[in-house]
mmCIF file with all atom_site columns, C-alpha atoms and ligand atoms in Angstrom:
data_model
loop_
_atom_site.group_PDB
_atom_site.id
_atom_site.type_symbol
_atom_site.label_atom_id
_atom_site.label_alt_id
_atom_site.label_comp_id
_atom_site.label_asym_id
_atom_site.label_entity_id
_atom_site.label_seq_id
_atom_site.pdbx_PDB_ins_code
_atom_site.Cartn_x
_atom_site.Cartn_y
_atom_site.Cartn_z
_atom_site.occupancy
_atom_site.B_iso_or_equiv
_atom_site.pdbx_formal_charge
_atom_site.auth_seq_id
_atom_site.auth_comp_id
_atom_site.auth_asym_id
_atom_site.auth_atom_id
_atom_site.pdbx_PDB_model_num
ATOM   1   C CA  . UNK A 1 1   ? -8.744  6.871   21.716  1.00 67.00 ? 1   UNK A CA  1
ATOM   2   C CA  . UNK A 1 2   ? -5.098  6.832   19.502  1.00 89.00 ? 2   UNK A CA  1
ATOM   3   C CA  . UNK A 1 3   ? -5.306  7.681   15.656  1.00 96.00 ? 3   UNK A CA  1
ATOM   4   C CA  . UNK A 1 4   ? -2.968  5.398   14.284  1.00 98.00 ? 4   UNK A CA  1
ATOM   5   C CA  . UNK A 1 5   ? -2.399  5.033   10.491  1.00 98.00 ? 5   UNK A CA  1
ATOM   6   C CA  . UNK A 1 6   ? -0.734  1.324   8.949   1.00 98.00 ? 6   UNK A CA  1
ATOM   7   C CA  . UNK A 1 7   ? 0.023   0.950   5.652   1.00 98.00 ? 7   UNK A CA  1
ATOM   8   C CA  . UNK A 1 8   ? 0.427   -2.622  3.723   1.00 98.00 ? 8   UNK A CA  1
ATOM   9   C CA  . UNK A 1 9   ? 2.314   -2.954  1.094   1.00 98.00 ? 9   UNK A CA  1
ATOM   10  C CA  . UNK A 1 10  ? 3.764   -5.525  -1.405  1.00 97.00 ? 10  UNK A CA  1
ATOM   11  C CA  . UNK A 1 11  ? 4.219   -6.670  -4.785  1.00 93.00 ? 11  UNK A CA  1
ATOM   12  C CA  . UNK A 1 12  ? 1.261   -8.132  -7.035  1.00 90.00 ? 12  UNK A CA  1
ATOM   13  C CA  . UNK A 1 13  ? -0.959  -10.994 -4.832  1.00 91.00 ? 13  UNK A CA  1
ATOM   14  C CA  . UNK A 1 14  ? 0.895   -11.037 -1.923  1.00 94.00 ? 14  UNK A CA  1
ATOM   15  C CA  . UNK A 1 15  ? -2.581  -10.968 -0.082  1.00 94.00 ? 15  UNK A CA  1
ATOM   16  C CA  . UNK A 1 16  ? -2.380  -7.526  1.744   1.00 96.00 ? 16  UNK A CA  1
ATOM   17  C CA  . UNK A 1 17  ? -6.193  -6.855  0.727   1.00 96.00 ? 17  UNK A CA  1
ATOM   18  C CA  . UNK A 1 18  ? -7.183  -9.908  2.393   1.00 96.00 ? 18  UNK A CA  1
ATOM   19  C CA  . UNK A 1 19  ? -5.180  -9.505  5.758   1.00 98.00 ? 19  UNK A CA  1
ATOM   20  C CA  . UNK A 1 20  ? -6.205  -5.497  5.823   1.00 98.00 ? 20  UNK A CA  1
ATOM   21  C CA  . UNK A 1 21  ? -9.315  -6.626  6.167   1.00 98.00 ? 21  UNK A CA  1
ATOM   22  C CA  . UNK A 1 22  ? -8.621  -9.331  8.636   1.00 98.00 ? 22  UNK A CA  1
ATOM   23  C CA  . UNK A 1 23  ? -6.680  -6.516  10.704  1.00 98.00 ? 23  UNK A CA  1
ATOM   24  C CA  . UNK A 1 24  ? -9.505  -4.536  10.456  1.00 98.00 ? 24  UNK A CA  1
ATOM   25  C CA  . UNK A 1 25  ? -12.101 -6.903  12.194  1.00 98.00 ? 25  UNK A CA  1
ATOM   26  C CA  . UNK A 1 26  ? -9.431  -7.492  15.078  1.00 98.00 ? 26  UNK A CA  1
ATOM   27  C CA  . UNK A 1 27  ? -9.561  -3.863  15.676  1.00 98.00 ? 27  UNK A CA  1
ATOM   28  C CA  . UNK A 1 28  ? -12.844 -3.013  15.214  1.00 98.00 ? 28  UNK A CA  1
ATOM   29  C CA  . UNK A 1 29  ? -13.171 -6.422  17.634  1.00 97.00 ? 29  UNK A CA  1
ATOM   30  C CA  . UNK A 1 30  ? -10.972 -3.865  20.129  1.00 96.00 ? 30  UNK A CA  1
ATOM   31  C CA  . UNK A 1 31  ? -13.459 -0.997  20.375  1.00 95.00 ? 31  UNK A CA  1
ATOM   32  C CA  . UNK A 1 32  ? -11.636 1.330   17.899  1.00 97.00 ? 32  UNK A CA  1
ATOM   33  C CA  . UNK A 1 33  ? -13.121 2.700   14.887  1.00 97.00 ? 33  UNK A CA  1
ATOM   34  C CA  . UNK A 1 34  ? -11.872 1.762   11.494  1.00 98.00 ? 34  UNK A CA  1
ATOM   35  C CA  . UNK A 1 35  ? -10.856 3.128   8.331   1.00 98.00 ? 35  UNK A CA  1
ATOM   36  C CA  . UNK A 1 36  ? -9.817  1.149   5.500   1.00 98.00 ? 36  UNK A CA  1
ATOM   37  C CA  . UNK A 1 37  ? -8.959  2.883   2.395   1.00 98.00 ? 37  UNK A CA  1
ATOM   38  C CA  . UNK A 1 38  ? -6.652  2.389   -0.909  1.00 98.00 ? 38  UNK A CA  1
ATOM   39  C CA  . UNK A 1 39  ? -4.111  3.930   -2.932  1.00 98.00 ? 39  UNK A CA  1
ATOM   40  C CA  . UNK A 1 40  ? -4.352  4.746   -5.522  1.00 97.00 ? 40  UNK A CA  1
ATOM   41  C CA  . UNK A 1 41  ? -7.896  5.579   -4.407  1.00 98.00 ? 41  UNK A CA  1
ATOM   42  C CA  . UNK A 1 42  ? -9.629  6.344   -0.948  1.00 98.00 ? 42  UNK A CA  1
ATOM   43  C CA  . UNK A 1 43  ? -11.532 9.529   -2.349  1.00 98.00 ? 43  UNK A CA  1
ATOM   44  C CA  . UNK A 1 44  ? -14.055 10.092  -5.358  1.00 98.00 ? 44  UNK A CA  1
ATOM   45  C CA  . UNK A 1 45  ? -11.188 11.679  -6.982  1.00 98.00 ? 45  UNK A CA  1
ATOM   46  C CA  . UNK A 1 46  ? -8.319  9.887   -6.575  1.00 98.00 ? 46  UNK A CA  1
ATOM   47  C CA  . UNK A 1 47  ? -10.627 6.920   -7.808  1.00 98.00 ? 47  UNK A CA  1
ATOM   48  C CA  . UNK A 1 48  ? -11.066 8.519   -10.869 1.00 98.00 ? 48  UNK A CA  1
ATOM   49  C CA  . UNK A 1 49  ? -7.426  8.838   -10.932 1.00 98.00 ? 49  UNK A CA  1
ATOM   50  C CA  . UNK A 1 50  ? -7.055  5.142   -10.185 1.00 97.00 ? 50  UNK A CA  1
ATOM   51  C CA  . UNK A 1 51  ? -9.057  4.130   -13.332 1.00 96.00 ? 51  UNK A CA  1
ATOM   52  C CA  . UNK A 1 52  ? -6.219  5.858   -15.597 1.00 95.00 ? 52  UNK A CA  1
ATOM   53  C CA  . UNK A 1 53  ? -3.574  4.186   -13.616 1.00 94.00 ? 53  UNK A CA  1
ATOM   54  C CA  . UNK A 1 54  ? -4.840  0.570   -13.326 1.00 92.00 ? 54  UNK A CA  1
ATOM   55  C CA  . UNK A 1 55  ? -6.203  -0.032  -16.629 1.00 91.00 ? 55  UNK A CA  1
ATOM   56  C CA  . UNK A 1 56  ? -5.282  0.087   -20.391 1.00 89.00 ? 56  UNK A CA  1
ATOM   57  C CA  . UNK A 1 57  ? -2.064  -0.877  -22.124 1.00 89.00 ? 57  UNK A CA  1
ATOM   58  C CA  . UNK A 1 58  ? 1.233   -1.585  -20.330 1.00 87.00 ? 58  UNK A CA  1
ATOM   59  C CA  . UNK A 1 59  ? 2.811   1.481   -22.030 1.00 90.00 ? 59  UNK A CA  1
ATOM   60  C CA  . UNK A 1 60  ? 0.022   3.849   -21.632 1.00 93.00 ? 60  UNK A CA  1
ATOM   61  C CA  . UNK A 1 61  ? 2.181   5.740   -18.683 1.00 95.00 ? 61  UNK A CA  1
ATOM   62  C CA  . UNK A 1 62  ? 5.959   6.258   -18.568 1.00 95.00 ? 62  UNK A CA  1
ATOM   63  C CA  . UNK A 1 63  ? 7.154   6.197   -15.230 1.00 96.00 ? 63  UNK A CA  1
ATOM   64  C CA  . UNK A 1 64  ? 6.907   9.755   -14.427 1.00 98.00 ? 64  UNK A CA  1
ATOM   65  C CA  . UNK A 1 65  ? 3.969   10.134  -15.197 1.00 98.00 ? 65  UNK A CA  1
ATOM   66  C CA  . UNK A 1 66  ? 2.700   7.465   -13.401 1.00 97.00 ? 66  UNK A CA  1
ATOM   67  C CA  . UNK A 1 67  ? 4.063   9.332   -10.299 1.00 98.00 ? 67  UNK A CA  1
ATOM   68  C CA  . UNK A 1 68  ? 2.105   12.371  -11.122 1.00 98.00 ? 68  UNK A CA  1
ATOM   69  C CA  . UNK A 1 69  ? -0.629  10.505  -11.317 1.00 98.00 ? 69  UNK A CA  1
ATOM   70  C CA  . UNK A 1 70  ? -0.471  8.642   -7.890  1.00 98.00 ? 70  UNK A CA  1
ATOM   71  C CA  . UNK A 1 71  ? 1.190   11.689  -6.288  1.00 98.00 ? 71  UNK A CA  1
ATOM   72  C CA  . UNK A 1 72  ? -2.062  13.678  -7.489  1.00 98.00 ? 72  UNK A CA  1
ATOM   73  C CA  . UNK A 1 73  ? -4.496  10.684  -6.034  1.00 98.00 ? 73  UNK A CA  1
ATOM   74  C CA  . UNK A 1 74  ? -2.642  10.822  -3.036  1.00 98.00 ? 74  UNK A CA  1
ATOM   75  C CA  . UNK A 1 75  ? -3.146  14.203  -2.107  1.00 98.00 ? 75  UNK A CA  1
ATOM   76  C CA  . UNK A 1 76  ? -6.394  14.032  -2.905  1.00 98.00 ? 76  UNK A CA  1
ATOM   77  C CA  . UNK A 1 77  ? -6.913  10.920  -0.052  1.00 98.00 ? 77  UNK A CA  1
ATOM   78  C CA  . UNK A 1 78  ? -4.846  12.506  2.209   1.00 98.00 ? 78  UNK A CA  1
ATOM   79  C CA  . UNK A 1 79  ? -6.463  16.055  2.259   1.00 98.00 ? 79  UNK A CA  1
ATOM   80  C CA  . UNK A 1 80  ? -9.999  14.546  2.219   1.00 98.00 ? 80  UNK A CA  1
ATOM   81  C CA  . UNK A 1 81  ? -10.101 10.940  3.647   1.00 98.00 ? 81  UNK A CA  1
ATOM   82  C CA  . UNK A 1 82  ? -7.481  10.162  5.761   1.00 98.00 ? 82  UNK A CA  1
ATOM   83  C CA  . UNK A 1 83  ? -6.434  13.406  8.238   1.00 98.00 ? 83  UNK A CA  1
ATOM   84  C CA  . UNK A 1 84  ? -10.166 13.944  8.793   1.00 98.00 ? 84  UNK A CA  1
ATOM   85  C CA  . UNK A 1 85  ? -10.413 9.927   9.857   1.00 98.00 ? 85  UNK A CA  1
ATOM   86  C CA  . UNK A 1 86  ? -7.142  10.213  11.942  1.00 98.00 ? 86  UNK A CA  1
ATOM   87  C CA  . UNK A 1 87  ? -8.457  13.848  13.668  1.00 98.00 ? 87  UNK A CA  1
ATOM   88  C CA  . UNK A 1 88  ? -11.123 11.987  14.799  1.00 97.00 ? 88  UNK A CA  1
ATOM   89  C CA  . UNK A 1 89  ? -9.525  9.401   16.249  1.00 97.00 ? 89  UNK A CA  1
ATOM   90  C CA  . UNK A 1 90  ? -10.129 6.286   14.018  1.00 98.00 ? 90  UNK A CA  1
ATOM   91  C CA  . UNK A 1 91  ? -7.738  3.796   12.731  1.00 98.00 ? 91  UNK A CA  1
ATOM   92  C CA  . UNK A 1 92  ? -6.487  4.343   9.018   1.00 98.00 ? 92  UNK A CA  1
ATOM   93  C CA  . UNK A 1 93  ? -5.691  0.837   7.347   1.00 98.00 ? 93  UNK A CA  1
ATOM   94  C CA  . UNK A 1 94  ? -4.336  1.750   3.864   1.00 98.00 ? 94  UNK A CA  1
ATOM   95  C CA  . UNK A 1 95  ? -3.754  -0.478  1.071   1.00 98.00 ? 95  UNK A CA  1
ATOM   96  C CA  . UNK A 1 96  ? -0.399  0.607   -0.003  1.00 98.00 ? 96  UNK A CA  1
ATOM   97  C CA  . UNK A 1 97  ? 0.478   4.490   -0.217  1.00 98.00 ? 97  UNK A CA  1
ATOM   98  C CA  . UNK A 1 98  ? 4.367   5.993   -0.591  1.00 98.00 ? 98  UNK A CA  1
ATOM   99  C CA  . UNK A 1 99  ? 6.240   2.894   -0.400  1.00 98.00 ? 99  UNK A CA  1
ATOM   100 C CA  . UNK A 1 100 ? 4.195   1.695   -3.442  1.00 98.00 ? 100 UNK A CA  1
ATOM   101 C CA  . UNK A 1 101 ? 5.643   4.645   -5.340  1.00 98.00 ? 101 UNK A CA  1
ATOM   102 C CA  . UNK A 1 102 ? 9.106   4.091   -4.215  1.00 98.00 ? 102 UNK A CA  1
ATOM   103 C CA  . UNK A 1 103 ? 8.879   0.744   -4.942  1.00 98.00 ? 103 UNK A CA  1
ATOM   104 C CA  . UNK A 1 104 ? 6.814   0.893   -8.557  1.00 96.00 ? 104 UNK A CA  1
ATOM   105 C CA  . UNK A 1 105 ? 7.932   3.950   -10.002 1.00 97.00 ? 105 UNK A CA  1
ATOM   106 C CA  . UNK A 1 106 ? 11.218  4.450   -8.567  1.00 98.00 ? 106 UNK A CA  1
ATOM   107 C CA  . UNK A 1 107 ? 12.999  1.031   -7.923  1.00 97.00 ? 107 UNK A CA  1
ATOM   108 C CA  . UNK A 1 108 ? 10.884  -0.877  -10.644 1.00 95.00 ? 108 UNK A CA  1
ATOM   109 C CA  . UNK A 1 109 ? 10.118  2.328   -12.780 1.00 95.00 ? 109 UNK A CA  1
ATOM   110 C CA  . UNK A 1 110 ? 13.380  4.220   -12.937 1.00 97.00 ? 110 UNK A CA  1
ATOM   111 C CA  . UNK A 1 111 ? 12.396  7.390   -11.760 1.00 98.00 ? 111 UNK A CA  1
ATOM   112 C CA  . UNK A 1 112 ? 14.832  9.460   -9.738  1.00 98.00 ? 112 UNK A CA  1
ATOM   113 C CA  . UNK A 1 113 ? 15.203  8.793   -5.855  1.00 97.00 ? 113 UNK A CA  1
ATOM   114 C CA  . UNK A 1 114 ? 14.811  12.615  -5.272  1.00 98.00 ? 114 UNK A CA  1
ATOM   115 C CA  . UNK A 1 115 ? 12.141  13.585  -7.014  1.00 98.00 ? 115 UNK A CA  1
ATOM   116 C CA  . UNK A 1 116 ? 10.084  10.715  -5.674  1.00 98.00 ? 116 UNK A CA  1
ATOM   117 C CA  . UNK A 1 117 ? 10.685  12.032  -2.483  1.00 98.00 ? 117 UNK A CA  1
ATOM   118 C CA  . UNK A 1 118 ? 10.170  15.645  -3.405  1.00 98.00 ? 118 UNK A CA  1
ATOM   119 C CA  . UNK A 1 119 ? 6.786   14.235  -4.758  1.00 98.00 ? 119 UNK A CA  1
ATOM   120 C CA  . UNK A 1 120 ? 5.703   12.143  -1.794  1.00 98.00 ? 120 UNK A CA  1
ATOM   121 C CA  . UNK A 1 121 ? 6.749   15.807  0.533   1.00 98.00 ? 121 UNK A CA  1
ATOM   122 C CA  . UNK A 1 122 ? 4.287   17.627  -1.563  1.00 98.00 ? 122 UNK A CA  1
ATOM   123 C CA  . UNK A 1 123 ? 1.372   14.909  -1.164  1.00 98.00 ? 123 UNK A CA  1
ATOM   124 C CA  . UNK A 1 124 ? 1.349   14.245  2.441   1.00 98.00 ? 124 UNK A CA  1
ATOM   125 C CA  . UNK A 1 125 ? 3.332   17.455  4.222   1.00 98.00 ? 125 UNK A CA  1
ATOM   126 C CA  . UNK A 1 126 ? 4.905   14.813  5.822   1.00 97.00 ? 126 UNK A CA  1
ATOM   127 C CA  . UNK A 1 127 ? 1.902   12.585  6.767   1.00 98.00 ? 127 UNK A CA  1
ATOM   128 C CA  . UNK A 1 128 ? 3.626   8.843   7.299   1.00 98.00 ? 128 UNK A CA  1
ATOM   129 C CA  . UNK A 1 129 ? 2.446   5.782   8.307   1.00 98.00 ? 129 UNK A CA  1
ATOM   130 C CA  . UNK A 1 130 ? 3.170   4.672   12.129  1.00 98.00 ? 130 UNK A CA  1
ATOM   131 C CA  . UNK A 1 131 ? 3.116   1.432   11.203  1.00 98.00 ? 131 UNK A CA  1
ATOM   132 C CA  . UNK A 1 132 ? 3.944   -0.475  7.541   1.00 98.00 ? 132 UNK A CA  1
ATOM   133 C CA  . UNK A 1 133 ? 3.273   -3.955  7.183   1.00 98.00 ? 133 UNK A CA  1
ATOM   134 C CA  . UNK A 1 134 ? 4.861   -5.331  3.999   1.00 98.00 ? 134 UNK A CA  1
ATOM   135 C CA  . UNK A 1 135 ? 3.404   -8.588  2.839   1.00 98.00 ? 135 UNK A CA  1
ATOM   136 C CA  . UNK A 1 136 ? 6.131   -10.886 0.851   1.00 98.00 ? 136 UNK A CA  1
ATOM   137 C CA  . UNK A 1 137 ? 5.613   -13.646 -1.175  1.00 97.00 ? 137 UNK A CA  1
ATOM   138 C CA  . UNK A 1 138 ? 8.024   -14.897 -4.055  1.00 97.00 ? 138 UNK A CA  1
ATOM   139 C CA  . UNK A 1 139 ? 7.428   -13.579 -7.229  1.00 96.00 ? 139 UNK A CA  1
ATOM   140 C CA  . UNK A 1 140 ? 6.155   -16.760 -8.885  1.00 94.00 ? 140 UNK A CA  1
ATOM   141 C CA  . UNK A 1 141 ? 3.833   -17.211 -6.082  1.00 95.00 ? 141 UNK A CA  1
ATOM   142 C CA  . UNK A 1 142 ? 2.410   -13.639 -6.590  1.00 94.00 ? 142 UNK A CA  1
ATOM   143 C CA  . UNK A 1 143 ? 1.865   -14.036 -10.202 1.00 92.00 ? 143 UNK A CA  1
ATOM   144 C CA  . UNK A 1 144 ? 0.300   -17.208 -10.220 1.00 92.00 ? 144 UNK A CA  1
ATOM   145 C CA  . UNK A 1 145 ? -2.426  -15.657 -7.326  1.00 91.00 ? 145 UNK A CA  1
ATOM   146 C CA  . UNK A 1 146 ? -2.736  -13.179 -9.811  1.00 89.00 ? 146 UNK A CA  1
ATOM   147 C CA  . UNK A 1 147 ? -3.285  -15.879 -13.010 1.00 87.00 ? 147 UNK A CA  1
ATOM   148 C CA  . UNK A 1 148 ? -5.612  -17.462 -10.504 1.00 88.00 ? 148 UNK A CA  1
ATOM   149 C CA  . UNK A 1 149 ? -7.997  -14.131 -10.390 1.00 84.00 ? 149 UNK A CA  1
ATOM   150 C CA  . UNK A 1 150 ? -9.028  -14.454 -14.319 1.00 75.00 ? 150 UNK A CA  1
ATOM   151 C CA  . UNK A 1 151 ? -7.633  -13.413 -17.348 1.00 63.00 ? 151 UNK A CA  1
ATOM   152 C CA  . UNK A 1 152 ? -10.202 -10.165 -17.342 1.00 65.00 ? 152 UNK A CA  1
ATOM   153 C CA  . UNK A 1 153 ? -9.361  -8.764  -14.020 1.00 65.00 ? 153 UNK A CA  1
ATOM   154 C CA  . UNK A 1 154 ? -5.657  -8.459  -14.661 1.00 71.00 ? 154 UNK A CA  1
ATOM   155 C CA  . UNK A 1 155 ? -4.635  -4.847  -14.725 1.00 81.00 ? 155 UNK A CA  1
ATOM   156 C CA  . UNK A 1 156 ? -1.314  -3.000  -16.151 1.00 82.00 ? 156 UNK A CA  1
ATOM   157 C CA  . UNK A 1 157 ? 1.308   -3.770  -13.538 1.00 79.00 ? 157 UNK A CA  1
ATOM   158 C CA  . UNK A 1 158 ? 0.239   -7.446  -13.063 1.00 78.00 ? 158 UNK A CA  1
ATOM   159 C CA  . UNK A 1 159 ? 0.817   -7.309  -17.199 1.00 78.00 ? 159 UNK A CA  1
ATOM   160 C CA  . UNK A 1 160 ? 4.556   -6.932  -16.140 1.00 84.00 ? 160 UNK A CA  1
ATOM   161 C CA  . UNK A 1 161 ? 7.264   -9.442  -16.418 1.00 87.00 ? 161 UNK A CA  1
ATOM   162 C CA  . UNK A 1 162 ? 8.923   -11.343 -13.789 1.00 90.00 ? 162 UNK A CA  1
ATOM   163 C CA  . UNK A 1 163 ? 12.154  -9.428  -13.781 1.00 93.00 ? 163 UNK A CA  1
ATOM   164 C CA  . UNK A 1 164 ? 9.680   -5.828  -12.844 1.00 93.00 ? 164 UNK A CA  1
ATOM   165 C CA  . UNK A 1 165 ? 8.745   -8.028  -10.060 1.00 94.00 ? 165 UNK A CA  1
ATOM   166 C CA  . UNK A 1 166 ? 11.932  -9.208  -9.247  1.00 96.00 ? 166 UNK A CA  1
ATOM   167 C CA  . UNK A 1 167 ? 12.749  -5.198  -8.398  1.00 96.00 ? 167 UNK A CA  1
ATOM   168 C CA  . UNK A 1 168 ? 9.558   -4.481  -7.048  1.00 96.00 ? 168 UNK A CA  1
ATOM   169 C CA  . UNK A 1 169 ? 10.245  -7.471  -4.450  1.00 97.00 ? 169 UNK A CA  1
ATOM   170 C CA  . UNK A 1 170 ? 13.827  -6.490  -3.517  1.00 98.00 ? 170 UNK A CA  1
ATOM   171 C CA  . UNK A 1 171 ? 12.469  -2.396  -3.105  1.00 98.00 ? 171 UNK A CA  1
ATOM   172 C CA  . UNK A 1 172 ? 10.066  -3.467  -0.399  1.00 98.00 ? 172 UNK A CA  1
ATOM   173 C CA  . UNK A 1 173 ? 12.775  -5.233  1.430   1.00 98.00 ? 173 UNK A CA  1
ATOM   174 C CA  . UNK A 1 174 ? 15.412  -2.445  0.866   1.00 98.00 ? 174 UNK A CA  1
ATOM   175 C CA  . UNK A 1 175 ? 12.241  0.066   2.201   1.00 98.00 ? 175 UNK A CA  1
ATOM   176 C CA  . UNK A 1 176 ? 12.151  -2.711  5.522   1.00 98.00 ? 176 UNK A CA  1
ATOM   177 C CA  . UNK A 1 177 ? 15.467  -2.390  5.972   1.00 98.00 ? 177 UNK A CA  1
ATOM   178 C CA  . UNK A 1 178 ? 16.080  1.087   5.970   1.00 98.00 ? 178 UNK A CA  1
ATOM   179 C CA  . UNK A 1 179 ? 13.267  1.819   7.970   1.00 97.00 ? 179 UNK A CA  1
ATOM   180 C CA  . UNK A 1 180 ? 12.887  -0.724  10.492  1.00 97.00 ? 180 UNK A CA  1
ATOM   181 C CA  . UNK A 1 181 ? 11.125  1.240   13.139  1.00 96.00 ? 181 UNK A CA  1
ATOM   182 C CA  . UNK A 1 182 ? 8.031   1.832   10.612  1.00 98.00 ? 182 UNK A CA  1
ATOM   183 C CA  . UNK A 1 183 ? 8.561   -1.348  8.864   1.00 98.00 ? 183 UNK A CA  1
ATOM   184 C CA  . UNK A 1 184 ? 7.703   -5.572  9.693   1.00 98.00 ? 184 UNK A CA  1
ATOM   185 C CA  . UNK A 1 185 ? 7.906   -7.959  6.957   1.00 98.00 ? 185 UNK A CA  1
ATOM   186 C CA  . UNK A 1 186 ? 5.391   -10.810 7.006   1.00 98.00 ? 186 UNK A CA  1
ATOM   187 C CA  . UNK A 1 187 ? 5.627   -14.017 5.233   1.00 98.00 ? 187 UNK A CA  1
ATOM   188 C CA  . UNK A 1 188 ? 2.843   -13.647 2.544   1.00 97.00 ? 188 UNK A CA  1
ATOM   189 C CA  . UNK A 1 189 ? 2.985   -17.354 1.982   1.00 97.00 ? 189 UNK A CA  1
ATOM   190 C CA  . UNK A 1 190 ? 1.317   -18.539 5.355   1.00 98.00 ? 190 UNK A CA  1
ATOM   191 C CA  . UNK A 1 191 ? -2.194  -19.887 5.234   1.00 97.00 ? 191 UNK A CA  1
ATOM   192 C CA  . UNK A 1 192 ? -4.039  -16.961 5.718   1.00 97.00 ? 192 UNK A CA  1
ATOM   193 C CA  . UNK A 1 193 ? -5.731  -17.065 9.186   1.00 97.00 ? 193 UNK A CA  1
ATOM   194 C CA  . UNK A 1 194 ? -2.047  -17.987 10.508  1.00 98.00 ? 194 UNK A CA  1
ATOM   195 C CA  . UNK A 1 195 ? -0.753  -14.190 9.162   1.00 98.00 ? 195 UNK A CA  1
ATOM   196 C CA  . UNK A 1 196 ? -3.709  -12.654 10.107  1.00 98.00 ? 196 UNK A CA  1
ATOM   197 C CA  . UNK A 1 197 ? -2.437  -13.952 13.736  1.00 98.00 ? 197 UNK A CA  1
ATOM   198 C CA  . UNK A 1 198 ? 0.332   -13.030 13.274  1.00 98.00 ? 198 UNK A CA  1
ATOM   199 C CA  . UNK A 1 199 ? -0.445  -9.416  12.100  1.00 98.00 ? 199 UNK A CA  1
ATOM   200 C CA  . UNK A 1 200 ? -2.917  -8.885  14.758  1.00 98.00 ? 200 UNK A CA  1
ATOM   201 C CA  . UNK A 1 201 ? -0.368  -9.620  17.328  1.00 97.00 ? 201 UNK A CA  1
ATOM   202 C CA  . UNK A 1 202 ? 2.375   -7.607  15.853  1.00 97.00 ? 202 UNK A CA  1
ATOM   203 C CA  . UNK A 1 203 ? -0.162  -4.683  15.714  1.00 97.00 ? 203 UNK A CA  1
ATOM   204 C CA  . UNK A 1 204 ? -0.996  -5.351  19.679  1.00 96.00 ? 204 UNK A CA  1
ATOM   205 C CA  . UNK A 1 205 ? 2.081   -5.485  21.088  1.00 95.00 ? 205 UNK A CA  1
ATOM   206 C CA  . UNK A 1 206 ? 3.567   -2.027  19.119  1.00 95.00 ? 206 UNK A CA  1
ATOM   207 C CA  . UNK A 1 207 ? 0.563   -0.526  20.016  1.00 95.00 ? 207 UNK A CA  1
ATOM   208 C CA  . UNK A 1 208 ? -1.238  -1.470  23.625  1.00 91.00 ? 208 UNK A CA  1
ATOM   209 C CA  . UNK A 1 209 ? -4.451  -0.825  24.941  1.00 80.00 ? 209 UNK A CA  1
HETATM 210 P P1  . TMP B 2 .   ? -3.596  -2.916  -6.260  1.00 54.73 ? 301 TMP B P1  1
HETATM 211 O O1  . TMP B 2 .   ? -2.414  -3.755  -6.930  1.00 54.73 ? 301 TMP B O1  1
HETATM 212 O O2  . TMP B 2 .   ? -2.998  -3.191  -4.426  1.00 54.73 ? 301 TMP B O2  1
HETATM 213 O O3  . TMP B 2 .   ? -4.959  -2.824  -6.534  1.00 54.73 ? 301 TMP B O3  1
HETATM 214 O O4  . TMP B 2 .   ? -3.005  -1.241  -6.063  1.00 54.73 ? 301 TMP B O4  1
HETATM 215 C C1  . TMP B 2 .   ? -2.767  -0.807  -7.245  1.00 54.73 ? 301 TMP B C1  1
HETATM 216 C C2  . TMP B 2 .   ? -2.013  -0.740  -8.810  1.00 54.73 ? 301 TMP B C2  1
HETATM 217 O O5  . TMP B 2 .   ? -1.435  0.883   -8.460  1.00 54.73 ? 301 TMP B O5  1
HETATM 218 C C3  . TMP B 2 .   ? -0.744  -2.059  -8.317  1.00 54.73 ? 301 TMP B C3  1
HETATM 219 O O6  . TMP B 2 .   ? -0.067  -1.872  -9.168  1.00 54.73 ? 301 TMP B O6  1
HETATM 220 C C4  . TMP B 2 .   ? 0.642   -0.969  -8.074  1.00 54.73 ? 301 TMP B C4  1
HETATM 221 C C5  . TMP B 2 .   ? 0.067   0.483   -8.708  1.00 54.73 ? 301 TMP B C5  1
HETATM 222 N N1  . TMP B 2 .   ? 0.555   1.243   -7.775  1.00 54.73 ? 301 TMP B N1  1
HETATM 223 C C6  . TMP B 2 .   ? 1.752   2.096   -8.786  1.00 54.73 ? 301 TMP B C6  1
HETATM 224 O O7  . TMP B 2 .   ? 2.164   1.955   -9.554  1.00 54.73 ? 301 TMP B O7  1
HETATM 225 N N2  . TMP B 2 .   ? 1.896   3.083   -7.605  1.00 54.73 ? 301 TMP B N2  1
HETATM 226 C C7  . TMP B 2 .   ? 1.376   3.821   -6.090  1.00 54.73 ? 301 TMP B C7  1
HETATM 227 O O8  . TMP B 2 .   ? 2.300   4.777   -5.827  1.00 54.73 ? 301 TMP B O8  1
HETATM 228 C C8  . TMP B 2 .   ? 0.845   3.497   -6.107  1.00 54.73 ? 301 TMP B C8  1
HETATM 229 C C9  . TMP B 2 .   ? -0.054  3.691   -4.781  1.00 54.73 ? 301 TMP B C9  1
HETATM 230 C C10 . TMP B 2 .   ? -0.251  2.199   -6.289  1.00 54.73 ? 301 TMP B C10 1
#
């Protein structure tokens, strides 16, 4: 079995998590072992760090501290969860990975791109997704979906203003344009079923049985 590493990226309310679960079902039907995981998180240590990152006041951390926290979580996740799964031949589907750091802490947060690149290398030792699905939705659509989830579940980054989310969206577009071989942008406003089919077809075409 050929191990594959696929990441999902996008702003808040894009529907990544739903689509990741749908792709996992599709791949299991194709007979693959699939590990679904997420960042920040995906290992016990990284989940503990996640709680620090996503809860609390909007200004709890500055962007550099966030970059260090997500990098620490990523290191633990890569070493303890992702690499072992790939080594045994599983497909790993990850909800967010290093492109989120480039977008949230780099482009939207103002951290120097060279520092982001260095942290990426330090945390991952060069582990790069085989494919990254960027789920794109207009900011107003994403924010409306987040609001519909209910006030109690709103987390730190969801509380930021529209300008922050516009910078994020532009950043994900720029990442995809810079690495067209790795990244595929899909329309997150499509009905769930239609988008799931689009993604499954794209993945099957990229990685034939
Ligand atoms: P989620 O929205 O997919 O649950 O992700 C949790 C939050 O963490 C989300 O608001 C984006 C943020 N995040 C970063 O700021 N930098 C990162 O590198 C990652 C992986 C997530």
